[in-house]
Short mmCIF file of C-alpha atoms in Angstrom, two decimals:
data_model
loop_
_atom_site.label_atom_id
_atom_site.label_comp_id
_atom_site.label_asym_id
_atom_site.label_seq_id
_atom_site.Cartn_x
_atom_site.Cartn_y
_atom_site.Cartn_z
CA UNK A 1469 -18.53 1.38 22.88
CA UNK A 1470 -15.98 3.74 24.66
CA UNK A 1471 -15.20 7.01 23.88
CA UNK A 1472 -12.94 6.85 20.70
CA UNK A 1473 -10.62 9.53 22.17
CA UNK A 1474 -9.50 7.33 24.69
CA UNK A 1475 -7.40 5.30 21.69
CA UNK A 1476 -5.05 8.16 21.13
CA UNK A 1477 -3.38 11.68 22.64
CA UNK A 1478 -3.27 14.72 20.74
CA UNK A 1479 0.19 16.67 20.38
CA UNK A 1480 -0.05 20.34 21.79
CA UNK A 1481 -1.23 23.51 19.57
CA UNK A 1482 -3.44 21.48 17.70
CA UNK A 1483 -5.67 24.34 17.11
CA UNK A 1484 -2.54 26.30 15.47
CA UNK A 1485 -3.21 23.13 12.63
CA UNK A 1486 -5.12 24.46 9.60
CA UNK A 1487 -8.88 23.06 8.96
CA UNK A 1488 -9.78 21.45 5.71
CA UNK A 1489 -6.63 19.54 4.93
CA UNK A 1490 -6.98 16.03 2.72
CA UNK A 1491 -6.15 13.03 5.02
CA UNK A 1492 -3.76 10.42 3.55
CA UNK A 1493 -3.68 7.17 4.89
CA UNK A 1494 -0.91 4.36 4.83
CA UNK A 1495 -1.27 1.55 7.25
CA UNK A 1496 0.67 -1.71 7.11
CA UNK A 1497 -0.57 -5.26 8.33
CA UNK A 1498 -2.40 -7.66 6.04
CA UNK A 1499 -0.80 -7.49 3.15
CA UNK A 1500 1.68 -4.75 1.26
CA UNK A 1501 2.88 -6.34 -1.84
CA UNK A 1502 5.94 -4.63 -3.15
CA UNK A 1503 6.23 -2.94 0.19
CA UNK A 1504 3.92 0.12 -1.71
CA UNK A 1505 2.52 1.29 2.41
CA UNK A 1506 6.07 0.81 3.77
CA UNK A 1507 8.18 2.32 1.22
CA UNK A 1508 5.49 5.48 1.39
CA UNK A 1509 5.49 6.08 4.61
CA UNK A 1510 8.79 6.16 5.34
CA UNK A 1511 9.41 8.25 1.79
CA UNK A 1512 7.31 10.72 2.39
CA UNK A 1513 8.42 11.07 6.25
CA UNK A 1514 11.98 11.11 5.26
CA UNK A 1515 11.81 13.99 2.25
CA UNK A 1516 8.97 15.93 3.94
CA UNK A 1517 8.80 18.17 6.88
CA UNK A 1518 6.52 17.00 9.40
CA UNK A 1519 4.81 16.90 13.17
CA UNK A 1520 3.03 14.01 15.34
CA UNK A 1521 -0.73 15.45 15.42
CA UNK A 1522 -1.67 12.58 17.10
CA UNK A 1523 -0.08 9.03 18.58
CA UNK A 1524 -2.91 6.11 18.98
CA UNK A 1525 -2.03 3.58 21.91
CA UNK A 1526 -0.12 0.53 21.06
CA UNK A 1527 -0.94 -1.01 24.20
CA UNK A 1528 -4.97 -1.47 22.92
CA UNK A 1529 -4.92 -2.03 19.57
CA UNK A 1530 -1.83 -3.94 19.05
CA UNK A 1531 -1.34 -7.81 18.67
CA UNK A 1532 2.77 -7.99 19.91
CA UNK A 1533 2.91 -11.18 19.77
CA UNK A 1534 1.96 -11.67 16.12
CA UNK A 1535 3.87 -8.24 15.34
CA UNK A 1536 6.85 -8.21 17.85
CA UNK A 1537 9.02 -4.65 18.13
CA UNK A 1538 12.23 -4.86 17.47
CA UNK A 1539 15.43 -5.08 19.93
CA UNK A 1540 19.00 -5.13 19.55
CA UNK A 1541 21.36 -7.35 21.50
CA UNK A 1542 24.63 -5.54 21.83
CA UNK A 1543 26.89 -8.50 23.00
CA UNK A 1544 25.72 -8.33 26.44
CA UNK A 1545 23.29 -5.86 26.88
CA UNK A 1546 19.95 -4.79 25.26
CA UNK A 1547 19.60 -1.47 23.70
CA UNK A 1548 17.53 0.45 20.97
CA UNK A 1549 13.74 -1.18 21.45
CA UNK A 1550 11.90 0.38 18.43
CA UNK A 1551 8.09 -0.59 19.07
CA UNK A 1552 5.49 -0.17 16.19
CA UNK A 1553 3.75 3.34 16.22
CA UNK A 1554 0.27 4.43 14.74
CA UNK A 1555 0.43 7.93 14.73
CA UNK A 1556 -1.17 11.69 12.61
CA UNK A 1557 1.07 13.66 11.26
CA UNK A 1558 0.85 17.24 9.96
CA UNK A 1559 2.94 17.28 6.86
CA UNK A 1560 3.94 19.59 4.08
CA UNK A 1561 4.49 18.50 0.34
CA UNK A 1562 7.04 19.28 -2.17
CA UNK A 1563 5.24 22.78 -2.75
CA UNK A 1564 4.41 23.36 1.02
CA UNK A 1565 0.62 22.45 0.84
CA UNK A 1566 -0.17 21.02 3.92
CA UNK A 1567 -1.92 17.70 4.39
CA UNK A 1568 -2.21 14.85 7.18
CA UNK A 1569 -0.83 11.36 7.18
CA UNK A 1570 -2.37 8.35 9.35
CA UNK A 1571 0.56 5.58 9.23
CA UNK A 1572 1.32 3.07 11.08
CA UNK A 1573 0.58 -0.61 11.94
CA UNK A 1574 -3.02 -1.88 11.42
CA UNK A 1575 -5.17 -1.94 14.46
CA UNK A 1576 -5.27 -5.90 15.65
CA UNK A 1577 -8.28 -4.86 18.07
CA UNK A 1578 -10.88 -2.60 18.23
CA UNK A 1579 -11.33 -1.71 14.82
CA UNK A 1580 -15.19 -0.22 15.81
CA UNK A 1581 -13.53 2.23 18.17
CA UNK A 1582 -10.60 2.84 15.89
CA UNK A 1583 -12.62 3.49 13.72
CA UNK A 1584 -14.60 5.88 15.41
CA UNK A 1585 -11.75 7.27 16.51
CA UNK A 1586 -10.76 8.43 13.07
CA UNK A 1587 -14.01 9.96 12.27
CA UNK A 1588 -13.35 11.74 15.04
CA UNK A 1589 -10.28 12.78 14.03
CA UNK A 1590 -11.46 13.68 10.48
CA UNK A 1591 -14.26 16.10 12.02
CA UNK A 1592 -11.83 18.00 14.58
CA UNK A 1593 -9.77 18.84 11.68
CA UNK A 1594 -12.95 19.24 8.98
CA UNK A 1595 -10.90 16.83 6.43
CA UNK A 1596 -11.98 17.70 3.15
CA UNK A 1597 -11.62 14.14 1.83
CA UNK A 1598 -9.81 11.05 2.48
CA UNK A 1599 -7.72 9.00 0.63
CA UNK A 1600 -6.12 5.34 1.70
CA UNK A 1601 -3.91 3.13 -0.54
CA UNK A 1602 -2.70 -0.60 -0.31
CA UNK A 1603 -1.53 -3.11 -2.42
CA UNK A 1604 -2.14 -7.11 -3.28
CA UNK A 1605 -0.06 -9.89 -5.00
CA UNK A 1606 -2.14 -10.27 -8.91
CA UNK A 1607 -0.73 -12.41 -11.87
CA UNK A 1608 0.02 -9.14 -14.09
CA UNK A 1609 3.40 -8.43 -15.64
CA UNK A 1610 5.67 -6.03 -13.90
CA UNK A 1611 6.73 -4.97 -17.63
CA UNK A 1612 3.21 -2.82 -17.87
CA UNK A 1613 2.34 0.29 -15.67
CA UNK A 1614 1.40 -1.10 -12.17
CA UNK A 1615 -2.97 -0.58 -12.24
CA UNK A 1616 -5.37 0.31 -9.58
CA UNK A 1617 -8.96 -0.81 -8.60
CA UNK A 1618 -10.12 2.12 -6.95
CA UNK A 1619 -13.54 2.15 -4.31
CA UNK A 1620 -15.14 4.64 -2.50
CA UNK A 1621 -17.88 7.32 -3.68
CA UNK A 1622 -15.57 9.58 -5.58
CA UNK A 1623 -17.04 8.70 -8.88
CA UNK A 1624 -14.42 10.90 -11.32
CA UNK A 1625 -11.56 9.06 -9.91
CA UNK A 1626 -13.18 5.17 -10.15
CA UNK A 1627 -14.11 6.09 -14.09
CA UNK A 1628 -10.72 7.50 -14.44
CA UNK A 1629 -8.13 5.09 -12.71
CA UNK A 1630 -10.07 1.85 -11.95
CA UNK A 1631 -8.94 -0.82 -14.07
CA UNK A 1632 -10.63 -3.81 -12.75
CA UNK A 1633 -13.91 -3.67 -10.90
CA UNK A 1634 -14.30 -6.90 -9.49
CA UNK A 1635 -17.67 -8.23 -7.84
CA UNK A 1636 -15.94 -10.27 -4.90
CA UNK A 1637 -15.47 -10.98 -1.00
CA UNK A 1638 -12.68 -9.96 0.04
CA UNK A 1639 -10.76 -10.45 3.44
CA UNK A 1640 -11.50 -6.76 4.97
CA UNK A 1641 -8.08 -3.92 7.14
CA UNK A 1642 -9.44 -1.58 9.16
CA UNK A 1643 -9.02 1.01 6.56
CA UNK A 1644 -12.16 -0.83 4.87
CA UNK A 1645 -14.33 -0.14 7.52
CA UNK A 1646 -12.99 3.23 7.96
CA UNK A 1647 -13.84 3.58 4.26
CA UNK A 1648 -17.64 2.16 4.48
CA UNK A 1649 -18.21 4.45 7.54
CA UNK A 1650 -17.15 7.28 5.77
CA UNK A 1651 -19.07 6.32 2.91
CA UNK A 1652 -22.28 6.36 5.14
CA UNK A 1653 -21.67 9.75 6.36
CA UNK A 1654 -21.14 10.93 2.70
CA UNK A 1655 -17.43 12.10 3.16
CA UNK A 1656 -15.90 12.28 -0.15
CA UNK A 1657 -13.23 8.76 0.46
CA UNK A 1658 -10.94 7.26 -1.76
CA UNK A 1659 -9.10 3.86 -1.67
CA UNK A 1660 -6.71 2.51 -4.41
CA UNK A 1661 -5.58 -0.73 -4.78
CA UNK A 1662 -2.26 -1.65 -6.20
CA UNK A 1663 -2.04 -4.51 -8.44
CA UNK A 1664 1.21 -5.51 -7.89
CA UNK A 1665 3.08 -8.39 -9.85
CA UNK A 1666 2.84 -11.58 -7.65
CA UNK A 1667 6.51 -12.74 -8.11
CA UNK A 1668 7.35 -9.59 -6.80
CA UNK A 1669 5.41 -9.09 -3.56
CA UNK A 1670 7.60 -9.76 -1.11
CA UNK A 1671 10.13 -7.46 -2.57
CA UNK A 1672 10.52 -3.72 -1.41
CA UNK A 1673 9.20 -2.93 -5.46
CA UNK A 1674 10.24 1.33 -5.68
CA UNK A 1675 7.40 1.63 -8.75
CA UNK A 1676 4.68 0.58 -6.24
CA UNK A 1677 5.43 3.63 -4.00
CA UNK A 1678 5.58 5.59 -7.00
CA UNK A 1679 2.23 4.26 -8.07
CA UNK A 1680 0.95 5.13 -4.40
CA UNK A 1681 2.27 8.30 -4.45
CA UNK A 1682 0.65 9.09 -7.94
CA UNK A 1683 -2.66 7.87 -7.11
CA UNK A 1684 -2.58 10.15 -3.89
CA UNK A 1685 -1.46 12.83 -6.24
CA UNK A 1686 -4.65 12.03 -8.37
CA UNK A 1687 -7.12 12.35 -5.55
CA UNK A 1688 -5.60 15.15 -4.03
CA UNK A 1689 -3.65 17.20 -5.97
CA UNK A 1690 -0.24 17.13 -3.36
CA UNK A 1691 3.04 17.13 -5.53
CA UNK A 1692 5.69 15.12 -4.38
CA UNK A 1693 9.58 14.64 -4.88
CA UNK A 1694 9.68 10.98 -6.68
CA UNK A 1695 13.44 11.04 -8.49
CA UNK A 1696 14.76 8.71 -6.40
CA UNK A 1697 12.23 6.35 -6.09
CA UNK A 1698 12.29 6.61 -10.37
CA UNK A 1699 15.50 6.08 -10.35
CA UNK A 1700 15.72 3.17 -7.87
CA UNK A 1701 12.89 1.28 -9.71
CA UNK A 1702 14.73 2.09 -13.18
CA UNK A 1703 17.54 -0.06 -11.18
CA UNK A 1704 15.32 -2.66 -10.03
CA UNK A 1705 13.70 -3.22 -13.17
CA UNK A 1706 16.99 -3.68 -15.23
CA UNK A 1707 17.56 -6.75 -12.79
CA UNK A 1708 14.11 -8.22 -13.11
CA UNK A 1709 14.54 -7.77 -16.78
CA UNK A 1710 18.41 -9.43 -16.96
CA UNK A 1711 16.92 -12.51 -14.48
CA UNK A 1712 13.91 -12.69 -17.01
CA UNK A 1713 16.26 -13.02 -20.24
CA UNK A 1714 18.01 -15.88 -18.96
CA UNK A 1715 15.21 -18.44 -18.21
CA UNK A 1716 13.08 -19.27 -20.84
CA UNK A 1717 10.43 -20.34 -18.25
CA UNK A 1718 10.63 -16.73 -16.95
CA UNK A 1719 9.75 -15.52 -20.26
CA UNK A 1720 7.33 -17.69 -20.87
CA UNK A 1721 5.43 -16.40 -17.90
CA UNK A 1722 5.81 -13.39 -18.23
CA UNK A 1723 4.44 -12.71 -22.27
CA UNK A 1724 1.95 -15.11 -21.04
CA UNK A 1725 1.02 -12.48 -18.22
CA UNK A 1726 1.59 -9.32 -20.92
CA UNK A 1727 -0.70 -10.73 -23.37
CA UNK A 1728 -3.37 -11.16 -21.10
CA UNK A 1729 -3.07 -7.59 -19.46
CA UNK A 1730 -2.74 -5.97 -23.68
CA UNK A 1731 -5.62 -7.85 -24.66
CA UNK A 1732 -7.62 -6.66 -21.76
CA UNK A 1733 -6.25 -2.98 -22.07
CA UNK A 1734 -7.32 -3.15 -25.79
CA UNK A 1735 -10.88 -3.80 -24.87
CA UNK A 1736 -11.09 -0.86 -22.30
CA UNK A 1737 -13.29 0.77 -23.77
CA UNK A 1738 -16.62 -1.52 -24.00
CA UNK A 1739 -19.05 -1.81 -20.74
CA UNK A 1740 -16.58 -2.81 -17.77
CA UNK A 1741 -19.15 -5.44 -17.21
CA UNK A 1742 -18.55 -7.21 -20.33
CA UNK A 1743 -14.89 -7.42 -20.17
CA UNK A 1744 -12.79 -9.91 -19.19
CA UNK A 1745 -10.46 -9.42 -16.22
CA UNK A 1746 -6.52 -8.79 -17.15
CA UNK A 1747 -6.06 -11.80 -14.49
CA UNK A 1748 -7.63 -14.49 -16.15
CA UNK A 1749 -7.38 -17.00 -19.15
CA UNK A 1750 -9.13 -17.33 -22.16
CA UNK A 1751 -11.84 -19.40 -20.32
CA UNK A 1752 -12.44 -16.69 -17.49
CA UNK A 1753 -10.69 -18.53 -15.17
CA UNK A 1754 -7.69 -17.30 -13.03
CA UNK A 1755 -4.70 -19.51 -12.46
CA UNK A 1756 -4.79 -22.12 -10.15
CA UNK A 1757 -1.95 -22.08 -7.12
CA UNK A 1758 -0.78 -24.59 -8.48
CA UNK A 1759 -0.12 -23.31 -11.97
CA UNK A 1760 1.23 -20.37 -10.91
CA UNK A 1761 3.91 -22.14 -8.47
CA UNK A 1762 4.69 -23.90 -11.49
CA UNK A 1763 5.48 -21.28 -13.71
CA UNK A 1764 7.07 -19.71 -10.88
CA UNK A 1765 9.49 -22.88 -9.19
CA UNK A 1766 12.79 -21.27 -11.54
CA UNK A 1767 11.99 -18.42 -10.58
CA UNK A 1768 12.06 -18.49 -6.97
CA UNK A 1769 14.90 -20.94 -7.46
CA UNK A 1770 16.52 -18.24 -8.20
CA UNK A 1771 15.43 -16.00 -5.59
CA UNK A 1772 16.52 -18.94 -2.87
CA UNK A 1773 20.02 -19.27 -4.68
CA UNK A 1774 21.21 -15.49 -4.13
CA UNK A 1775 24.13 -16.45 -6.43
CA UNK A 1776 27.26 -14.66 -5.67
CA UNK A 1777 28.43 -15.01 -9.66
CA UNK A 1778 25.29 -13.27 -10.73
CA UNK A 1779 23.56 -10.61 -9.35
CA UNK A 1780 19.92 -12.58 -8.02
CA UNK A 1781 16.41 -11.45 -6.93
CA UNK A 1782 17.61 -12.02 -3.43
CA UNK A 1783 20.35 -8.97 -3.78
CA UNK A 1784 17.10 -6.66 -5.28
#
């Protein structure tokens, strides 16, 4: 393999940056249901202060085709090419504490030396622990607390937070195998997954960056400023809620979905391994595709319509 620093150039006075900082970590690729990695990155790198550390190459590790930058046409000229970054930043939370951020796109290529490359990273700077967050489409209702399976070797936080504990394949982002390395090495590493309502994945959902931002919180104790993001998903919520009161078939999936996740929650305290997950029915099994584009066809009816006369999902 080659050297791992070749995948990225270090900013200047990076000695001046303090040692034993938590790394956060925030990349976006296979999935981000509810926009959770998006909306916290650019959050937190809007509201805090904050430095480029580092800035890995685009040119190796990224797929442009499948993820193309962004260029606008300006009636006969080209002008403002944004490409997709990867970069480390120093940043500061709502108190001052400081702390680093990896965010970015996920590596297409590479991931061994990427990977690499971080632990790299994480020794230069002795990181005192790691934490990485993403977030998948689940069959839970968005009218409950948004709940996190949570992985890594940071026992206080899985027995705390993790609310399903699966036994599964799943399909594997490079923060996985960052994760697994670290494990190896015995670096205290955190990763929490959002389970994010499915009819709401492909929204920008504000209460999934709040839940990312509190999880992150939970693992390593940085405050930060969430009011608007509260207040945005109060907003958000009180349209989800006025779209659900109008179609019975809405409602019907949805206390469907809430009495599954209350009759799990009620059993949360017996053996995890003898309770049933939130996601499935009585049976143990979870919805098919098919029944769950059933119970969803009004619903993304509605979504398609954008109606003018009322405001839709599409105007969330």
């Amino acid at each position: 393999m080659k050297d791992p620093a070749e995948l990225y150039e270090l900013a200047d006075e990076v000695g001046l940056i303090p040692q034993g900082l938590p790394l956060v970590a925030a990349l976006t690729g296979f999935t981000d249901a509810g926009g959770a990695v998006s909306q916290l990155g650019e959050y937190v790198l809007d509201t805090l202060n904050n430095r480029v550390v580092a800035e890995f190459d685009a040119d190796a590790l990224l797929d442009y085709r499948a993820r193309r930058p962004i260029i606008y046409f300006d009636q006969d000229h080209l002008t403002d090419y944004q490409p997709q970054t990867l970069r480390l930043y120093l940043v500061n939370d709502e108190l001052g504490q400081p702390f680093l951020l990896l965010h970015g796109f996920e590596p297409d290529f590479k991931w061994e030396q990427f990977t690499a490359a971080i632990l790299q990273l994480i020794d230069l700077f002795q990181v005192k622990t790691t934490t990485w967050v993403h977030a998948i489409p689940m069959p839970v209702p968005h009218t409950r607390p948004i709940g996190v399976t949570v992985s890594g070797n940071r026992i206080e936080l899985t027995d705390a937070m993790s609310v399903w504990r699966p036994h599964t394949q799943v399909p594997s982002n490079a923060l996985h195998l960052v994760e697994y390395r670290l494990a190896e090495l015995g670096h205290p590493v955190t990763g929490f997954v959002l389970l994010i309502p499915h009819y709401l994945a492909d929204t920008e959902y504000p209460s999934a960056a709040v839940a990312s931002l509190e999880s992150i919180s939970a693992a390593t104790g940085l405050i930060f400023p969430t009011d608007r993001l509260r207040e945005e998903g109060r907003e958000f919520l009180t349209k989800i809620g006025q779209q659900v009161e109008s179609n019975s078939e809405l409602e019907k999936l949805v206390g469907t979905l809430e009495e599954r996740h209350d009759s799990y929650m009620q059993n949360s305290g017996l053996q995890n391994a003898g309770l049933r997950s939130p996601l499935t029915d009585e049976d143990g099994e979870l919805p098919s595709a098919d029944e769950i584009a059933a119970e969803l066809e009004n619903f993304l009816a509605i979504k398609r319509r954008g109606d003018d006369a009322s405001p839709g999902f599409a105007g969330l």
